[in-house]
PDB file of C-alpha atoms in Angstrom:
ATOM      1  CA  UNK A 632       0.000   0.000   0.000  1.00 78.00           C
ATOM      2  CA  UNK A 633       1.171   3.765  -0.725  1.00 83.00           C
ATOM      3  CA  UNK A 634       2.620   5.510   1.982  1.00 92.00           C
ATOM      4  CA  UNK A 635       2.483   9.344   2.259  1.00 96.00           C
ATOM      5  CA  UNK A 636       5.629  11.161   3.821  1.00 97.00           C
ATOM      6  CA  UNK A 637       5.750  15.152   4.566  1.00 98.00           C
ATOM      7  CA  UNK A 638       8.555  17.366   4.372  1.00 98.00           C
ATOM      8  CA  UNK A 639       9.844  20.725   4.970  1.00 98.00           C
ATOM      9  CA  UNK A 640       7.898  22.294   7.533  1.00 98.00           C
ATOM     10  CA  UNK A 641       9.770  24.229   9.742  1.00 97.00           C
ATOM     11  CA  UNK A 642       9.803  27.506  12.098  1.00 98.00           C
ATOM     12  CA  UNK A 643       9.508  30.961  10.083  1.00 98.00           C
ATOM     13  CA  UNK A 644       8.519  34.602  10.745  1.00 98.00           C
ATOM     14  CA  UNK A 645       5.839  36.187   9.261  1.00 98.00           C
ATOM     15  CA  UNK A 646       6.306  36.953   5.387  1.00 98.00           C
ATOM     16  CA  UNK A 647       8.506  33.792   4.832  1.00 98.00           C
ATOM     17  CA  UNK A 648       7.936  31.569   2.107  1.00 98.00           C
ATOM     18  CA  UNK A 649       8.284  27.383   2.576  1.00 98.00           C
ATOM     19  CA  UNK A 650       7.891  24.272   0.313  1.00 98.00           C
ATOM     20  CA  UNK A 651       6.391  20.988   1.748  1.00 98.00           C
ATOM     21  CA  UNK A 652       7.101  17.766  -0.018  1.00 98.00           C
ATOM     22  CA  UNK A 653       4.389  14.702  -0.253  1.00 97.00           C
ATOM     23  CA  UNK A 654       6.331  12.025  -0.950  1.00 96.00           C
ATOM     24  CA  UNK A 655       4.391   8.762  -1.909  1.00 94.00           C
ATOM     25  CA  UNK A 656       6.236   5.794  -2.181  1.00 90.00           C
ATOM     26  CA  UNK A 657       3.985   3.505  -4.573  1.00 80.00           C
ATOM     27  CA  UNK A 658       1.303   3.452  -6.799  1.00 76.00           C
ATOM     28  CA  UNK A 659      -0.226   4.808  -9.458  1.00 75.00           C
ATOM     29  CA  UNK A 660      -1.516   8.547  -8.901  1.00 83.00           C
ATOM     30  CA  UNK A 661      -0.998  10.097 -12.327  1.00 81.00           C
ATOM     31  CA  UNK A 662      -4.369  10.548 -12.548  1.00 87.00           C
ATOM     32  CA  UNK A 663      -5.639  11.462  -8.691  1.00 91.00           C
ATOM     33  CA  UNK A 664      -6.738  13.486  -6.531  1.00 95.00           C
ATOM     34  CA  UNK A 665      -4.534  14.520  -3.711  1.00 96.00           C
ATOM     35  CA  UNK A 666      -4.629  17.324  -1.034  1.00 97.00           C
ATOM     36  CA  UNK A 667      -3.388  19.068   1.444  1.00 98.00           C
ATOM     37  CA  UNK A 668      -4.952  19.950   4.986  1.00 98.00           C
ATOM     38  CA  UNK A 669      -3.505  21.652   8.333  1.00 98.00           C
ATOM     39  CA  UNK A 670      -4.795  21.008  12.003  1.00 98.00           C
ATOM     40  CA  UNK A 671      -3.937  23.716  14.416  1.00 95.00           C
ATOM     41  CA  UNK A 672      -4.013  22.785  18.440  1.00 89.00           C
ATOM     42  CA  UNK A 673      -7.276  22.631  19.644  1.00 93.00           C
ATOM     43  CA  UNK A 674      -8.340  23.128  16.342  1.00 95.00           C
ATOM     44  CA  UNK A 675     -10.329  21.080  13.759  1.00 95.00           C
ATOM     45  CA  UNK A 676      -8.214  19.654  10.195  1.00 96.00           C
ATOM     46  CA  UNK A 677      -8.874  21.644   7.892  1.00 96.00           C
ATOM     47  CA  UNK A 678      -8.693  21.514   4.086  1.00 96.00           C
ATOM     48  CA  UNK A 679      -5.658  23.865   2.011  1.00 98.00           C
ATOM     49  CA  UNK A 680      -5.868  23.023  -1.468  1.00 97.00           C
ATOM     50  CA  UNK A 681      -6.354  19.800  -3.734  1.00 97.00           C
ATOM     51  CA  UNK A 682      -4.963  19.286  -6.646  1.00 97.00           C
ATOM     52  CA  UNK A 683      -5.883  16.265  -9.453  1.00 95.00           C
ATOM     53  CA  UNK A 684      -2.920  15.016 -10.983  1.00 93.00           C
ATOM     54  CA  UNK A 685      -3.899  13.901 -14.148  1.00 91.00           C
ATOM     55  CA  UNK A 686      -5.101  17.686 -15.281  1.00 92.00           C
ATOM     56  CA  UNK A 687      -3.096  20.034 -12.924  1.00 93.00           C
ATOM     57  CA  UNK A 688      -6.299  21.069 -11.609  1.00 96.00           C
ATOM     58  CA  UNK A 689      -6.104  22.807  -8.475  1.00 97.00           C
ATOM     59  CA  UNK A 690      -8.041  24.359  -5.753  1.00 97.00           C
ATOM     60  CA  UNK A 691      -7.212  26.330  -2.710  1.00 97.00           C
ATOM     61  CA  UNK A 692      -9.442  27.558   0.340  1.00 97.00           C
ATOM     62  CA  UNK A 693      -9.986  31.155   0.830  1.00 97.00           C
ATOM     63  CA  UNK A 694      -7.628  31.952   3.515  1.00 96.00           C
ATOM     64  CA  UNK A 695      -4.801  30.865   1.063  1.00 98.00           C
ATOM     65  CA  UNK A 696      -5.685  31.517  -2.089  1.00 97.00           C
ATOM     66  CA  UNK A 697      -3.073  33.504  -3.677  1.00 97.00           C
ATOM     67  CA  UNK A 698      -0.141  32.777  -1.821  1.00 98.00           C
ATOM     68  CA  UNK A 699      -0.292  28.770  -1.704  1.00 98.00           C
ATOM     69  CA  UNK A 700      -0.110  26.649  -4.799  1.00 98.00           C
ATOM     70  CA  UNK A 701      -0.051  23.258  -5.209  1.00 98.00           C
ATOM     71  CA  UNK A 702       1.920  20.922  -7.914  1.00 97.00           C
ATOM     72  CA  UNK A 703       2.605  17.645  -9.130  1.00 96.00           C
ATOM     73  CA  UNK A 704       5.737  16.190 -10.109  1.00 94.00           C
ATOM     74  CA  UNK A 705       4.831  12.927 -12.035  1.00 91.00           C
ATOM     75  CA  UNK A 706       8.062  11.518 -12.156  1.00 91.00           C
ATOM     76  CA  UNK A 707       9.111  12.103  -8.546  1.00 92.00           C
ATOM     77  CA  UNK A 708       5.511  10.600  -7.596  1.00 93.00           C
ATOM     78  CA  UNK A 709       5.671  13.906  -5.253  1.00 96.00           C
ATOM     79  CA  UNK A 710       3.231  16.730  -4.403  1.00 97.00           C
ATOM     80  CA  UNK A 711       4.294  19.998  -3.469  1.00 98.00           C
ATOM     81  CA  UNK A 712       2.571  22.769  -1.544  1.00 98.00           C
ATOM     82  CA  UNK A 713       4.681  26.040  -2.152  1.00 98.00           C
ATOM     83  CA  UNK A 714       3.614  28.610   0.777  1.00 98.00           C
ATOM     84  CA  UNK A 715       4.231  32.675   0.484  1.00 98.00           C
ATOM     85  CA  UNK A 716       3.558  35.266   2.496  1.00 98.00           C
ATOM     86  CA  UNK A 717       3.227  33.313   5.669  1.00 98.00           C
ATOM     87  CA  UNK A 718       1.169  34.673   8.262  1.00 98.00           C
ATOM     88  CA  UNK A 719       1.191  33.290  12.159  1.00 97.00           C
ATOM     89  CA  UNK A 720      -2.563  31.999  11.793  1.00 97.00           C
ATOM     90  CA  UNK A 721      -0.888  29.843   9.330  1.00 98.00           C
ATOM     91  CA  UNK A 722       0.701  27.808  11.706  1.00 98.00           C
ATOM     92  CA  UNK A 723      -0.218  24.109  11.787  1.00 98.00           C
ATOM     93  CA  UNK A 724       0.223  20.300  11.559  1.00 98.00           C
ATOM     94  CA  UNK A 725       0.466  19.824   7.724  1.00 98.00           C
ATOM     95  CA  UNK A 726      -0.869  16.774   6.616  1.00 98.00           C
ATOM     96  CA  UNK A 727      -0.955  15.173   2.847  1.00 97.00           C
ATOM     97  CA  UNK A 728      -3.591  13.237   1.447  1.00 97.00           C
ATOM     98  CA  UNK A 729      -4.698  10.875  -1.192  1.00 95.00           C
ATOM     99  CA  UNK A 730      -7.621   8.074  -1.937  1.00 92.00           C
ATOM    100  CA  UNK A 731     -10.410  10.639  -1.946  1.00 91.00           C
ATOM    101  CA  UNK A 732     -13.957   9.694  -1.888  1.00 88.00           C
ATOM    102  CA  UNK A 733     -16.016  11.542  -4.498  1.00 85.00           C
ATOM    103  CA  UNK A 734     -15.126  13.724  -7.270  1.00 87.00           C
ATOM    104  CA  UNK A 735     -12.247  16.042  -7.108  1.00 91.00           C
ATOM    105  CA  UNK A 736     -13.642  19.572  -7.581  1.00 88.00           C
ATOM    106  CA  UNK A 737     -13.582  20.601  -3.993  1.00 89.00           C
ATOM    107  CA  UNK A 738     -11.702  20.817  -0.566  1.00 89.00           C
ATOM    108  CA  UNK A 739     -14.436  18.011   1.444  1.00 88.00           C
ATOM    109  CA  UNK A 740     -13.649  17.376   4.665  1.00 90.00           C
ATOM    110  CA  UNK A 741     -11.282  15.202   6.489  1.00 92.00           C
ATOM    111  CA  UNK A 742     -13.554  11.840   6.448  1.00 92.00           C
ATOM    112  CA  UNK A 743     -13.871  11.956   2.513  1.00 93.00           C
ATOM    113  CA  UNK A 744      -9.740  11.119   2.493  1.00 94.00           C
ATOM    114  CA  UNK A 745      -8.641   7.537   3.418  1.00 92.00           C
ATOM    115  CA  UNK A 746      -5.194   7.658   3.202  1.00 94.00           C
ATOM    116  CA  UNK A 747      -2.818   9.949   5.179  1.00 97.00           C
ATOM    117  CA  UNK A 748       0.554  11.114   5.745  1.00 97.00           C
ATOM    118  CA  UNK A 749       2.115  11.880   9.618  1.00 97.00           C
ATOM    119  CA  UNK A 750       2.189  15.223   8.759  1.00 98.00           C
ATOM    120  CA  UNK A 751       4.916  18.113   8.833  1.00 98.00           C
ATOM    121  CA  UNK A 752       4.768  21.204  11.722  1.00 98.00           C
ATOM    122  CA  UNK A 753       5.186  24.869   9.988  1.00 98.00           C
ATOM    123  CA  UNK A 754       5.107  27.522  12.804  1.00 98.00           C
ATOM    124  CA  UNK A 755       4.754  30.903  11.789  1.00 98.00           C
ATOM    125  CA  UNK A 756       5.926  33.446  14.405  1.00 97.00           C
ATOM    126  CA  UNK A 757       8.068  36.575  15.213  1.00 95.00           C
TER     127      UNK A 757
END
């Protein structure tokens, strides 16, 4: 079974730009629907971006629209989630996922994903 692995969180001020890494170590998701979602303490997961690898389709929420993008790399098997303009209420558990239930047009929530990664901490502070 595919494994999900996060990278590249780390601590940043405010303003600082980071790129996580979803690494996935097998199968076939040239054509899938993967996303990204954050959990801050206390705080329920909630849904960044997706992106569906077979058209480069992408969606982000609101709050990052604009200074978060999402990408693909097919032959690396690896999604990416570039993040600018960091702002503390951006800090979070980062968490990659794939297997979604249901078409890929929109963030859903985290029950509609079966298959996660452990997730990578970004904190966002001066």
């Amino acid at each position: 079974q595919a494994q999900l692995k996060e990278s590249g969180g780390e601590s940043v001020r405010p303003g600082a730009s980071l790129r996580l890494s979803c690494q996935i170590s097998s199968g076939a998701y040239n054509r899938a629907c993967l996303g990204w979602f954050r959990q801050a303490p206390g705080q329920e997961r909630e849904g960044v971006g997706i992106i569906f690898t077979g058209s480069g389709y992408t969606k982000l929420a609101d709050s990052v629209n604009g200074r978060f993008f999402i990408s693909y790399e097919k032959l690396k098997n690896t999604m990416y989630l570039e993040m600018n303009s960091l702002k503390p209420e951006d800090t979070g558990m980062y968490f990659c996922a794939a297997d979604r239930i249901g078409a890929c047009f929109d963030l859903g929530s985290r029950y509609d994903w079966s298959r996660w990664g452990q997730g990578t901490q970004v904190t966002v502070a001066s």
